[in-house]
């Protein structure tokens, strides 16, 4: 019985054990079945990808797919990878050292695999897991030929499967030598060059047959990252990359250790010889390429992917801009080292219509330095609407008659000065901007606060990591580009709506896929801020420092700007001279200066005029045959006459009462104001006579005296405190804020003082002469102004020095 009992127990335990194992077996079975299903489904997907793969078209293997650029009218501009950038060379004419440099770098087992290198794929997989996706590629030279010839650049599983399949097919149909020849004639090297023959001419101005080991290694290192390793722009990075290639060549036995060391000893910059002048519109095309790359499309795809690139280019505006910059037909330039950068864009959309990237056309190699988009210079007084007055109107609803006390101001032991060294007491925001005085601008900045100023600027496409009081008058540690300033100012002319400047509307792939690259609107400020700032900037152009850029008959707003000379430079002048302006149709920013500010190369007061003249010529031309409506006042803005001038107020804001002034003090103030205005007018009259200019426009005739007289009349009927703007027939009163103490933060720089780590910023350069006049110093020229269609005429600014003086201590507006 015991044995029988035990047997029964054993049976029960076995049955129980079997019941426990049963779920595990079920799970394992289900898992295996799932894998089989997934493999089957995966196999079906892979099969479908292979079936849909394109055919191996021999024509596509031989010729790269050029991308075509179209202008704003959808008319073809050029092929950016056309015959001017392509040369095909047979494999037997490519030296072994050149071939080996690419094999060592891209595919060392090229002659061993059948199109797919599984060992390389495994290594790349490990690298991508350790260092992140994209750290290393597993594509063979054969796969790269397939991708560049038949497939879209999208990084998808479908493309990788088709790429692998077609690579095996390619190896079956063509010899290794044929495939290597295809690769070396297709690969992209930067600077718009694809194919090793074109690259040899682009970088070394020689044929492939004459390439040295060092030159071959430099070229072999470029395809991985053409822009980053561009030896013209980044010689240090290019040299490091070349040396890696040389090490690989020695590692795999293609060169000796001595050959490696000899090749590494040659600096990359000594190898380079710049290519001849590039094709037309190169400054614009440079930005097109950058915008496309920034959108995530590689340069390789741009030059070999057969893309249709629809741009914002206005060919007429671009041609004229280049003509203004590269000839003396419109403006007399002082020397060949004098630089200029110009951006013209559509005010309402941000579409870039023209780019003047360099004055010297013979030096404008493809992908050369672009002074319109790449230069980063201190903005001077052009920043005042962005950091000082604009955010004040936006956040505090300041009127254009907002009063600041123009008086001695010191921050952290550094004295801030106006360009003429004078103080004017209570002064309106409009007048302070009109004559580009520094102290009111700094006080406005301090009242606005750093955070609000940064936020306002960032919404206008000018991000600032840090900000100091010196930034209020353009004393930046890092500068801005004409492209950035043009975009920022355009928002003032577009009712406060900002569009990031763009050059490409859309990109269309050969398979029909489209990518929209146009700029999306962003509300950067209120409509009242945009209109009131525009109205004050119109005063700058009509009656202030920007009169030389004025175009009769054209509603135009704008601002001058200059920066102080370094302390070691002796002379009256500036490092940078700007003018930024806009209409309801176009916005443009112009920078002029030198690569380096030295005792021999700096912008004199005469040369500072050139930025305004460039602006005037270009804006006149593009506005000639179109209707340009004036800026429309929004309902949020109310007009009131104050001191004989129409000032603007935000609807609903209270008007402080105007304090009565003793008659004796009033007369004394009027007398002082009369003297100051007469001195300023006298200086400009003398300058007009010296330079044989037409009499200057009637403007600012004793404005301050006039305001005092009008205010005395206004004071006869004192408005009540906190009276609302909407009430009719009630003139606004003087706003009399108390002087703001300097903020205990930021830079210790005022005008004429260095900001931390940067040059010192000042106001823009002062106005000189009639906006439509001709300045004949040592040269000759003539002009006539018949509305917006006419330019400034031929101008030689090398006459006597202007009255708009600037020194290290006192900037000019």
Tab-separated table of C-alpha atoms in Angstrom, residues 449-605:
chain	number	residue	atom	x	y	z
A	449	UNK	CA	14.796	96.482	-18.288
A	450	UNK	CA	17.088	93.803	-19.665
A	451	UNK	CA	14.528	91.008	-19.787
A	452	UNK	CA	11.942	92.970	-21.762
A	453	UNK	CA	14.606	94.256	-24.161
A	454	UNK	CA	15.958	90.737	-24.766
A	455	UNK	CA	12.473	89.344	-25.312
A	456	UNK	CA	11.583	92.082	-27.789
A	457	UNK	CA	14.804	91.579	-29.757
A	458	UNK	CA	14.417	87.813	-29.837
A	459	UNK	CA	10.956	88.110	-31.357
A	460	UNK	CA	12.592	90.147	-34.122
A	461	UNK	CA	15.176	87.485	-34.917
A	462	UNK	CA	18.024	88.886	-32.804
A	463	UNK	CA	18.639	86.484	-29.895
A	464	UNK	CA	20.969	87.771	-27.166
A	465	UNK	CA	22.572	85.480	-24.593
A	466	UNK	CA	23.511	88.411	-22.407
A	467	UNK	CA	22.784	92.111	-22.410
A	468	UNK	CA	24.320	95.214	-20.817
A	469	UNK	CA	23.501	98.949	-20.816
A	470	UNK	CA	26.130	99.349	-23.566
A	471	UNK	CA	23.877	97.284	-25.833
A	472	UNK	CA	21.346	100.125	-25.742
A	473	UNK	CA	23.575	102.096	-28.132
A	474	UNK	CA	24.910	99.149	-30.128
A	475	UNK	CA	27.997	98.187	-28.130
A	476	UNK	CA	27.566	94.432	-28.621
A	477	UNK	CA	30.046	91.732	-27.654
A	478	UNK	CA	28.921	89.840	-30.746
A	479	UNK	CA	27.409	91.670	-33.666
A	480	UNK	CA	24.484	91.236	-36.031
A	481	UNK	CA	24.252	90.793	-39.792
A	482	UNK	CA	22.462	92.957	-42.369
A	483	UNK	CA	20.136	89.991	-42.940
A	484	UNK	CA	19.065	90.032	-39.285
A	485	UNK	CA	18.554	93.806	-39.154
A	486	UNK	CA	16.582	93.870	-42.391
A	487	UNK	CA	14.233	91.213	-41.015
A	488	UNK	CA	13.829	93.024	-37.691
A	489	UNK	CA	13.040	96.416	-39.251
A	490	UNK	CA	10.623	94.861	-41.736
A	491	UNK	CA	8.392	93.873	-38.800
A	492	UNK	CA	7.971	97.565	-37.909
A	493	UNK	CA	6.712	98.151	-41.446
A	494	UNK	CA	4.471	95.076	-41.384
A	495	UNK	CA	2.181	96.071	-38.514
A	496	UNK	CA	4.347	94.219	-36.003
A	497	UNK	CA	4.362	90.860	-37.781
A	498	UNK	CA	7.830	89.296	-38.115
A	499	UNK	CA	8.920	86.942	-40.872
A	500	UNK	CA	12.295	85.290	-40.647
A	501	UNK	CA	14.073	86.274	-43.893
A	502	UNK	CA	14.116	83.378	-46.361
A	503	UNK	CA	15.436	82.746	-49.872
A	504	UNK	CA	13.712	79.462	-50.767
A	505	UNK	CA	9.980	79.044	-51.232
A	506	UNK	CA	9.967	75.307	-51.817
A	507	UNK	CA	12.131	72.384	-52.889
A	508	UNK	CA	10.762	69.694	-55.220
A	509	UNK	CA	12.399	66.255	-55.481
A	510	UNK	CA	12.512	64.263	-58.740
A	511	UNK	CA	9.794	61.955	-57.355
A	512	UNK	CA	7.471	64.925	-56.866
A	513	UNK	CA	7.860	65.322	-53.118
A	514	UNK	CA	7.712	68.997	-52.041
A	515	UNK	CA	9.145	70.730	-48.980
A	516	UNK	CA	7.764	74.169	-48.094
A	517	UNK	CA	10.517	76.478	-46.799
A	518	UNK	CA	8.652	79.782	-46.780
A	519	UNK	CA	8.635	81.843	-43.588
A	520	UNK	CA	5.696	81.691	-41.204
A	521	UNK	CA	4.343	84.929	-39.653
A	522	UNK	CA	5.005	85.634	-35.970
A	523	UNK	CA	3.307	88.439	-34.039
A	524	UNK	CA	6.330	90.244	-32.598
A	525	UNK	CA	4.646	93.379	-31.236
A	526	UNK	CA	1.399	95.315	-31.111
A	527	UNK	CA	0.288	97.295	-34.132
A	528	UNK	CA	0.589	100.535	-32.162
A	529	UNK	CA	4.257	99.803	-31.379
A	530	UNK	CA	5.043	99.127	-35.037
A	531	UNK	CA	3.252	102.236	-36.310
A	532	UNK	CA	4.572	104.650	-33.687
A	533	UNK	CA	8.145	103.447	-34.181
A	534	UNK	CA	7.718	103.737	-37.934
A	535	UNK	CA	6.396	107.275	-37.598
A	536	UNK	CA	9.453	108.326	-35.578
A	537	UNK	CA	11.796	106.603	-38.043
A	538	UNK	CA	10.114	108.562	-40.838
A	539	UNK	CA	11.145	111.699	-38.965
A	540	UNK	CA	14.741	110.388	-38.855
A	541	UNK	CA	14.762	110.149	-42.646
A	542	UNK	CA	12.921	113.393	-43.390
A	543	UNK	CA	14.414	115.677	-40.757
A	544	UNK	CA	17.157	113.864	-38.880
A	545	UNK	CA	20.343	111.881	-39.315
A	546	UNK	CA	19.020	109.840	-42.244
A	547	UNK	CA	18.161	112.626	-44.667
A	548	UNK	CA	20.843	111.609	-47.136
A	549	UNK	CA	18.894	108.355	-47.670
A	550	UNK	CA	15.566	110.116	-48.156
A	551	UNK	CA	13.743	109.557	-51.453
A	552	UNK	CA	11.289	112.324	-52.324
A	553	UNK	CA	7.769	111.050	-52.866
A	554	UNK	CA	8.375	107.691	-51.191
A	555	UNK	CA	6.966	106.939	-47.696
A	556	UNK	CA	10.163	105.787	-46.027
A	557	UNK	CA	11.410	105.063	-42.501
A	558	UNK	CA	14.951	104.272	-41.421
A	559	UNK	CA	17.872	104.650	-39.046
A	560	UNK	CA	21.581	105.379	-39.251
A	561	UNK	CA	24.185	103.697	-37.088
A	562	UNK	CA	27.941	103.779	-36.506
A	563	UNK	CA	30.370	102.353	-33.960
A	564	UNK	CA	33.333	103.996	-32.265
A	565	UNK	CA	36.884	103.593	-33.444
A	566	UNK	CA	39.190	101.527	-31.240
A	567	UNK	CA	41.050	103.632	-28.698
A	568	UNK	CA	44.372	103.208	-30.520
A	569	UNK	CA	43.088	104.708	-33.793
A	570	UNK	CA	43.619	108.439	-34.280
A	571	UNK	CA	41.135	110.327	-36.425
A	572	UNK	CA	37.489	111.263	-36.870
A	573	UNK	CA	35.517	108.292	-38.073
A	574	UNK	CA	33.973	104.961	-37.242
A	575	UNK	CA	34.509	101.216	-37.536
A	576	UNK	CA	31.101	100.452	-39.048
A	577	UNK	CA	28.512	102.546	-40.859
A	578	UNK	CA	24.936	101.273	-41.219
A	579	UNK	CA	21.662	102.326	-42.690
A	580	UNK	CA	18.508	100.263	-42.268
A	581	UNK	CA	15.215	101.390	-43.729
A	582	UNK	CA	11.916	100.249	-45.159
A	583	UNK	CA	8.737	101.085	-47.022
A	584	UNK	CA	5.501	99.123	-47.016
A	585	UNK	CA	6.983	97.141	-49.956
A	586	UNK	CA	10.681	96.675	-49.253
A	587	UNK	CA	13.104	96.645	-46.347
A	588	UNK	CA	16.873	96.924	-46.746
A	589	UNK	CA	19.917	96.907	-44.499
A	590	UNK	CA	23.330	98.177	-45.590
A	591	UNK	CA	26.612	97.703	-43.732
A	592	UNK	CA	29.888	99.300	-44.817
A	593	UNK	CA	33.361	99.104	-43.347
A	594	UNK	CA	36.660	97.228	-43.499
A	595	UNK	CA	37.650	93.699	-42.585
A	596	UNK	CA	39.930	95.109	-39.909
A	597	UNK	CA	39.822	98.609	-38.430
A	598	UNK	CA	43.358	100.006	-38.513
A	599	UNK	CA	44.989	103.410	-38.696
A	600	UNK	CA	45.022	103.040	-42.501
A	601	UNK	CA	41.637	101.388	-42.930
A	602	UNK	CA	38.719	102.894	-41.049
A	603	UNK	CA	35.483	104.580	-42.087
A	604	UNK	CA	36.001	108.327	-42.132
A	605	UNK	CA	33.031	110.628	-41.698
